[in-house]
mmCIF file with all atom_site columns, C-alpha atoms in Angstrom:
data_model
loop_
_atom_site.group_PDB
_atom_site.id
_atom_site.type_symbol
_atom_site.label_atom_id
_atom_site.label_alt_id
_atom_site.label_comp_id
_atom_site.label_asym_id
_atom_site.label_entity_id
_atom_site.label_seq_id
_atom_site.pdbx_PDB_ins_code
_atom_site.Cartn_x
_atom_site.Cartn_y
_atom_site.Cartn_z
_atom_site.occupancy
_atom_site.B_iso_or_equiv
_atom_site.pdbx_formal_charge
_atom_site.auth_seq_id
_atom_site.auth_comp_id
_atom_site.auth_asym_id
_atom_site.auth_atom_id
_atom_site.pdbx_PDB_model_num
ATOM 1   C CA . UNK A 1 1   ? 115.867 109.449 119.899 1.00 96.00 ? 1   UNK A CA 1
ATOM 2   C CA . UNK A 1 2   ? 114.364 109.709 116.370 1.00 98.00 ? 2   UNK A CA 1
ATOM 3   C CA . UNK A 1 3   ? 114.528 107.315 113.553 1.00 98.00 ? 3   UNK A CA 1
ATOM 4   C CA . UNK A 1 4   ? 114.317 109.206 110.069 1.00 98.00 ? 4   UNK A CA 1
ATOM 5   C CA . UNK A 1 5   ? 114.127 106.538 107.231 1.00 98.00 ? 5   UNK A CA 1
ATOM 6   C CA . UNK A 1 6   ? 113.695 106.569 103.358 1.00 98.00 ? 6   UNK A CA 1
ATOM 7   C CA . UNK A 1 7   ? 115.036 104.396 100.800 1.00 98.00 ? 7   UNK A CA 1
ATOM 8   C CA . UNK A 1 8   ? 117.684 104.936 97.638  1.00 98.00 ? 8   UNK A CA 1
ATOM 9   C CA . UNK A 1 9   ? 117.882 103.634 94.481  1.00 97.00 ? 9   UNK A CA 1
ATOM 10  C CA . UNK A 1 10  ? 121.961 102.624 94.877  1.00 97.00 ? 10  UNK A CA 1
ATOM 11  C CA . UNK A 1 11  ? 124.384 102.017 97.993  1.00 97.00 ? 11  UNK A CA 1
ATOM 12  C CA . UNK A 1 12  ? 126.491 105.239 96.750  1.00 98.00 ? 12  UNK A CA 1
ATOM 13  C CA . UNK A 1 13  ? 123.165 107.404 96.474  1.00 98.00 ? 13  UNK A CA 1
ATOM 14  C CA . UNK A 1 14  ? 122.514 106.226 100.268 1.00 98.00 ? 14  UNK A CA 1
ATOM 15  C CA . UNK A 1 15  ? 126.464 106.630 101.011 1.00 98.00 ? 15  UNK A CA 1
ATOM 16  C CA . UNK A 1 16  ? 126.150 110.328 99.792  1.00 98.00 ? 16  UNK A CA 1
ATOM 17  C CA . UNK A 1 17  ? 122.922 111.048 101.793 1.00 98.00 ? 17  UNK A CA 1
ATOM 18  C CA . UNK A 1 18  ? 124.480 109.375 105.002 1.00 98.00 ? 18  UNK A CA 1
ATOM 19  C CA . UNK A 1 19  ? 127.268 111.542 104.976 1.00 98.00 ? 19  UNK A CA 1
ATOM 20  C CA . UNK A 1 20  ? 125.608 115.273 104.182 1.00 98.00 ? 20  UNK A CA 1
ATOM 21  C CA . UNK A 1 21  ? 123.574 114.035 107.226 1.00 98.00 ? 21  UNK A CA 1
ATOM 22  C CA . UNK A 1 22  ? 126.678 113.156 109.575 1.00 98.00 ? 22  UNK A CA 1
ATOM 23  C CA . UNK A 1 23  ? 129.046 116.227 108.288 1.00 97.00 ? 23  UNK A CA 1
ATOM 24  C CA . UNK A 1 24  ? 126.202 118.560 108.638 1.00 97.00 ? 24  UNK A CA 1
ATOM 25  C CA . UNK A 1 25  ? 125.493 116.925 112.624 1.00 97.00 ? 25  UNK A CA 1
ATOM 26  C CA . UNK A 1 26  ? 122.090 116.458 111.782 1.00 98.00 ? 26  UNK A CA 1
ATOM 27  C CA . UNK A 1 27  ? 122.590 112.552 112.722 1.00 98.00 ? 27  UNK A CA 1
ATOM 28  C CA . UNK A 1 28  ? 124.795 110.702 114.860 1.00 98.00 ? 28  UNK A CA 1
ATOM 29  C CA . UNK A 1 29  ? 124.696 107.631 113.100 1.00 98.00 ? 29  UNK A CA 1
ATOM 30  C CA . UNK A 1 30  ? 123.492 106.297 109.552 1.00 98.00 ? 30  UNK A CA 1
ATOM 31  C CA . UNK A 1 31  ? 122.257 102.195 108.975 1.00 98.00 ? 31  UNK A CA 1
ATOM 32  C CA . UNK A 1 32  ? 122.484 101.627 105.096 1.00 98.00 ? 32  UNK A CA 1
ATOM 33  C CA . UNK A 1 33  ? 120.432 98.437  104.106 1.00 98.00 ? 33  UNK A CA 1
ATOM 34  C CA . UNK A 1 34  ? 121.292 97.355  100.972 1.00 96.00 ? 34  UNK A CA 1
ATOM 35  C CA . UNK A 1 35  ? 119.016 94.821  99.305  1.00 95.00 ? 35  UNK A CA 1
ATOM 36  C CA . UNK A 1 36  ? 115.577 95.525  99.766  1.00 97.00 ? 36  UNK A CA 1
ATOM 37  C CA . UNK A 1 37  ? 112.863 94.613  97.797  1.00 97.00 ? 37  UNK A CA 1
ATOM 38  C CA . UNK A 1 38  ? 110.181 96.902  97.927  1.00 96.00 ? 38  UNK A CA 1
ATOM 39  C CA . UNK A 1 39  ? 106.511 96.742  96.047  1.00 96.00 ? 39  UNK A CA 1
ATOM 40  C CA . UNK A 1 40  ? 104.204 100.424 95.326  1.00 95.00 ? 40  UNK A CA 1
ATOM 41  C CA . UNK A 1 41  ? 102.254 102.337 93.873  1.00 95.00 ? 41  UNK A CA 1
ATOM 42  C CA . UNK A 1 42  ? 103.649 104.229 90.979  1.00 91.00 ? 42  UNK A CA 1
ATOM 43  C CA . UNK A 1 43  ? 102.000 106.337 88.232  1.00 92.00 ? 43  UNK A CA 1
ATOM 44  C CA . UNK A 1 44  ? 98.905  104.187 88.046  1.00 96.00 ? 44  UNK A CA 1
ATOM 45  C CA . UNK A 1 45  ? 101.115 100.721 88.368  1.00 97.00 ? 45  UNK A CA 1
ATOM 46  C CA . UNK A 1 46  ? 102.287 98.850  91.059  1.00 98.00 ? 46  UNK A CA 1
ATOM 47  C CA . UNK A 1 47  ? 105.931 98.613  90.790  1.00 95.00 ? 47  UNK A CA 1
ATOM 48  C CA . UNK A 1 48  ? 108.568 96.178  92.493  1.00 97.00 ? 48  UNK A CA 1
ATOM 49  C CA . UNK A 1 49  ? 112.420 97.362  92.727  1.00 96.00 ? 49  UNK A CA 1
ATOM 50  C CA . UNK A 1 50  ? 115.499 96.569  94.663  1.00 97.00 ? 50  UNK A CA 1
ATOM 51  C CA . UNK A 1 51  ? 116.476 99.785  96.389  1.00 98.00 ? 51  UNK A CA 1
ATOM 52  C CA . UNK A 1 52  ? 118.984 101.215 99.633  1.00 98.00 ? 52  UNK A CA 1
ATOM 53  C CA . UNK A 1 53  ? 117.009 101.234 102.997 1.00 98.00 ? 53  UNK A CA 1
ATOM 54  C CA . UNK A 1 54  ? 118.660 104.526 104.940 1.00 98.00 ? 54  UNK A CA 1
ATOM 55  C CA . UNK A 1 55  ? 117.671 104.992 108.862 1.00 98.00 ? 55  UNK A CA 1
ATOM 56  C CA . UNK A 1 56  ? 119.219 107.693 110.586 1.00 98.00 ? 56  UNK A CA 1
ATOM 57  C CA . UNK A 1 57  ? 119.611 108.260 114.243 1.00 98.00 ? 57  UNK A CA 1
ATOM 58  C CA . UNK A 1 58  ? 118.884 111.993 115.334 1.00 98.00 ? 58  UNK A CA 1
ATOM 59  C CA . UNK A 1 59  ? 117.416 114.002 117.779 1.00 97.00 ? 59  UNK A CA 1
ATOM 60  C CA . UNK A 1 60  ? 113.534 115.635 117.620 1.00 96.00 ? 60  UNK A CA 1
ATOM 61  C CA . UNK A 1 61  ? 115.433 118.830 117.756 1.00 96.00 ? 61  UNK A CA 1
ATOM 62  C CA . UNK A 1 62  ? 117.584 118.285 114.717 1.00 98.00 ? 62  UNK A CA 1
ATOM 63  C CA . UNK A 1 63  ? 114.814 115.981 112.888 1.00 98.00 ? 63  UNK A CA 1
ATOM 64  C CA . UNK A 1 64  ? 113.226 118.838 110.821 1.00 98.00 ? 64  UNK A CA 1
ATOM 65  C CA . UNK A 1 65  ? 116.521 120.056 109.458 1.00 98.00 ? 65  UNK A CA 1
ATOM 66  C CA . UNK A 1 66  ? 117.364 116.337 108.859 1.00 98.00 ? 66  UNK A CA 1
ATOM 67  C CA . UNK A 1 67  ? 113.973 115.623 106.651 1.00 98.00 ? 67  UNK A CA 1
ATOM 68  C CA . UNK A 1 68  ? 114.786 119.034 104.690 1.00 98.00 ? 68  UNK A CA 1
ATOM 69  C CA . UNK A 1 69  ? 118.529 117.925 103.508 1.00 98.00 ? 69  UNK A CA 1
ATOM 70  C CA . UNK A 1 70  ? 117.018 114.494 102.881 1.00 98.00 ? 70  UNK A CA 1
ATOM 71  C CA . UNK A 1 71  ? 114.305 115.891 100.791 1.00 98.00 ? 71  UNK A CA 1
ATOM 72  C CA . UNK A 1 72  ? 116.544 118.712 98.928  1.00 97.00 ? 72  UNK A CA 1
ATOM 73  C CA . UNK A 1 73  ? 119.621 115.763 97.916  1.00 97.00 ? 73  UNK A CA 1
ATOM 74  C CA . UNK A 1 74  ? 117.870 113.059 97.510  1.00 97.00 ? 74  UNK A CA 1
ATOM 75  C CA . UNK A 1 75  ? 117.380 112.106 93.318  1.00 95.00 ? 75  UNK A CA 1
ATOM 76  C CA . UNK A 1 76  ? 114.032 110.495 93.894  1.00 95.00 ? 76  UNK A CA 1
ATOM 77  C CA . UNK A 1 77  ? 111.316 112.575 92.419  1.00 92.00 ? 77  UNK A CA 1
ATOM 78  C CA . UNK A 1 78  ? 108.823 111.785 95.549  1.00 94.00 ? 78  UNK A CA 1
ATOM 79  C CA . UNK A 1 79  ? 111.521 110.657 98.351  1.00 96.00 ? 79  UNK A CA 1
ATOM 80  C CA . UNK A 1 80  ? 109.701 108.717 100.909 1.00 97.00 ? 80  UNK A CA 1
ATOM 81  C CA . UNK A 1 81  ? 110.547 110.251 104.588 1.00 98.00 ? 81  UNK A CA 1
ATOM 82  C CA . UNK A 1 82  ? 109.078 109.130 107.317 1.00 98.00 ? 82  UNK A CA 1
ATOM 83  C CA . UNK A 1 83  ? 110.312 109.028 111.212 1.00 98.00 ? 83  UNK A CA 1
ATOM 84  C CA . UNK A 1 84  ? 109.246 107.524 114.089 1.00 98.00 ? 84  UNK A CA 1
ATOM 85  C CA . UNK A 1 85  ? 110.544 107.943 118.081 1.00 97.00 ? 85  UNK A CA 1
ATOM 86  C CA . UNK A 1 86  ? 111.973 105.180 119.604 1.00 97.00 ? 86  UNK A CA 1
ATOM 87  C CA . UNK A 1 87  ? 113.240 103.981 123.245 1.00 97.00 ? 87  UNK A CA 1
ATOM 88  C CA . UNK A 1 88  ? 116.513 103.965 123.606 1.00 96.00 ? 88  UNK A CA 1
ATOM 89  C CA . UNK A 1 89  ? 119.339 103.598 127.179 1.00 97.00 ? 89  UNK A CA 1
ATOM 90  C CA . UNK A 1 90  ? 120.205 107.039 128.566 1.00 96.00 ? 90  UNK A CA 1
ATOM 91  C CA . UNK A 1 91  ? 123.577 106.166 126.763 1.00 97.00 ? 91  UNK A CA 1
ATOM 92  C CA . UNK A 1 92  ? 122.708 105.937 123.204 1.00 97.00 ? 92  UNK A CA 1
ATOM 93  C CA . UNK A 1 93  ? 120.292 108.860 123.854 1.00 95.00 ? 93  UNK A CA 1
ATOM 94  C CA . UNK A 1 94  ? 123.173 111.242 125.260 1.00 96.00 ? 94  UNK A CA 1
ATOM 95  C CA . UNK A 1 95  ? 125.670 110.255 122.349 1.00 96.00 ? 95  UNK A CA 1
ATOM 96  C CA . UNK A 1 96  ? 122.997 110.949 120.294 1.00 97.00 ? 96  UNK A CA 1
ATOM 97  C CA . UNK A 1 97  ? 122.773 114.411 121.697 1.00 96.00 ? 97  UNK A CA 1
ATOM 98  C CA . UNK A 1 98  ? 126.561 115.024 122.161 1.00 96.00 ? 98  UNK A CA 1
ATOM 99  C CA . UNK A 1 99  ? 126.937 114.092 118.220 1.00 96.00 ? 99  UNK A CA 1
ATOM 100 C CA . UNK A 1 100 ? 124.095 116.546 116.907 1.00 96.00 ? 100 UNK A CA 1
ATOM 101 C CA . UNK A 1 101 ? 124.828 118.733 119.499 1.00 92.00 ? 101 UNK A CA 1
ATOM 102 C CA . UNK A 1 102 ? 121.668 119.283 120.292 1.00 78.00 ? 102 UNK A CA 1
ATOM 103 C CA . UNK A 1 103 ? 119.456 118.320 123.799 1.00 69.00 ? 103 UNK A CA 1
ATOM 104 C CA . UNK A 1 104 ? 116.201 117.123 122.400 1.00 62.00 ? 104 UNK A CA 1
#
């Protein structure tokens, strides 16, 4: 299983992103965080805002097509994607699977 993550500016921004994602079976599953703070580099300043952490659940095989919709719908000038693959039961891995439809 694959965690894709970025962050949003709002809760409906992250909504809206969640749900391309699950319509278009590219995740099985979308954790919206709302409340964040988060500190970085920005035009030559560092800069502190309260933003929308987004994690999705996916498959390797639908990951790339995941980061693309991400990257085309998301308002952010310089979206932050990143993804990461992590352990999960032979459960959660196959409902993963049967949601994306997809076996890797």
């Amino acid at each position: 299983m694959i965690h894709v993550t970025t962050t949003c500016a709002t809760l409906d921004d992250a909504r809206a992103l969640a749900r391309a994602a699950l319509e278009a079976r590219l995740a099985a599953c979308a954790n919206v965080t709302p409340g964040i703070v988060s500190l970085f580099h920005w035009q030559g300043e560092v800069q502190e805002e309260t933003e929308v952490a987004l994690t999705f659940k996916t498959t390797e095989a639908r990951r790339g097509a995941l980061v693309a919709l991400i990257a085309r719908a998301h308002p952010y000038d310089l979206p932050v994607i990143t993804w990461d693959e992590v352990a999960a039961t032979p459960e959660a891995a196959g409902w993963c699977q049967d949601e994306t439809g997809s076996a890797g």
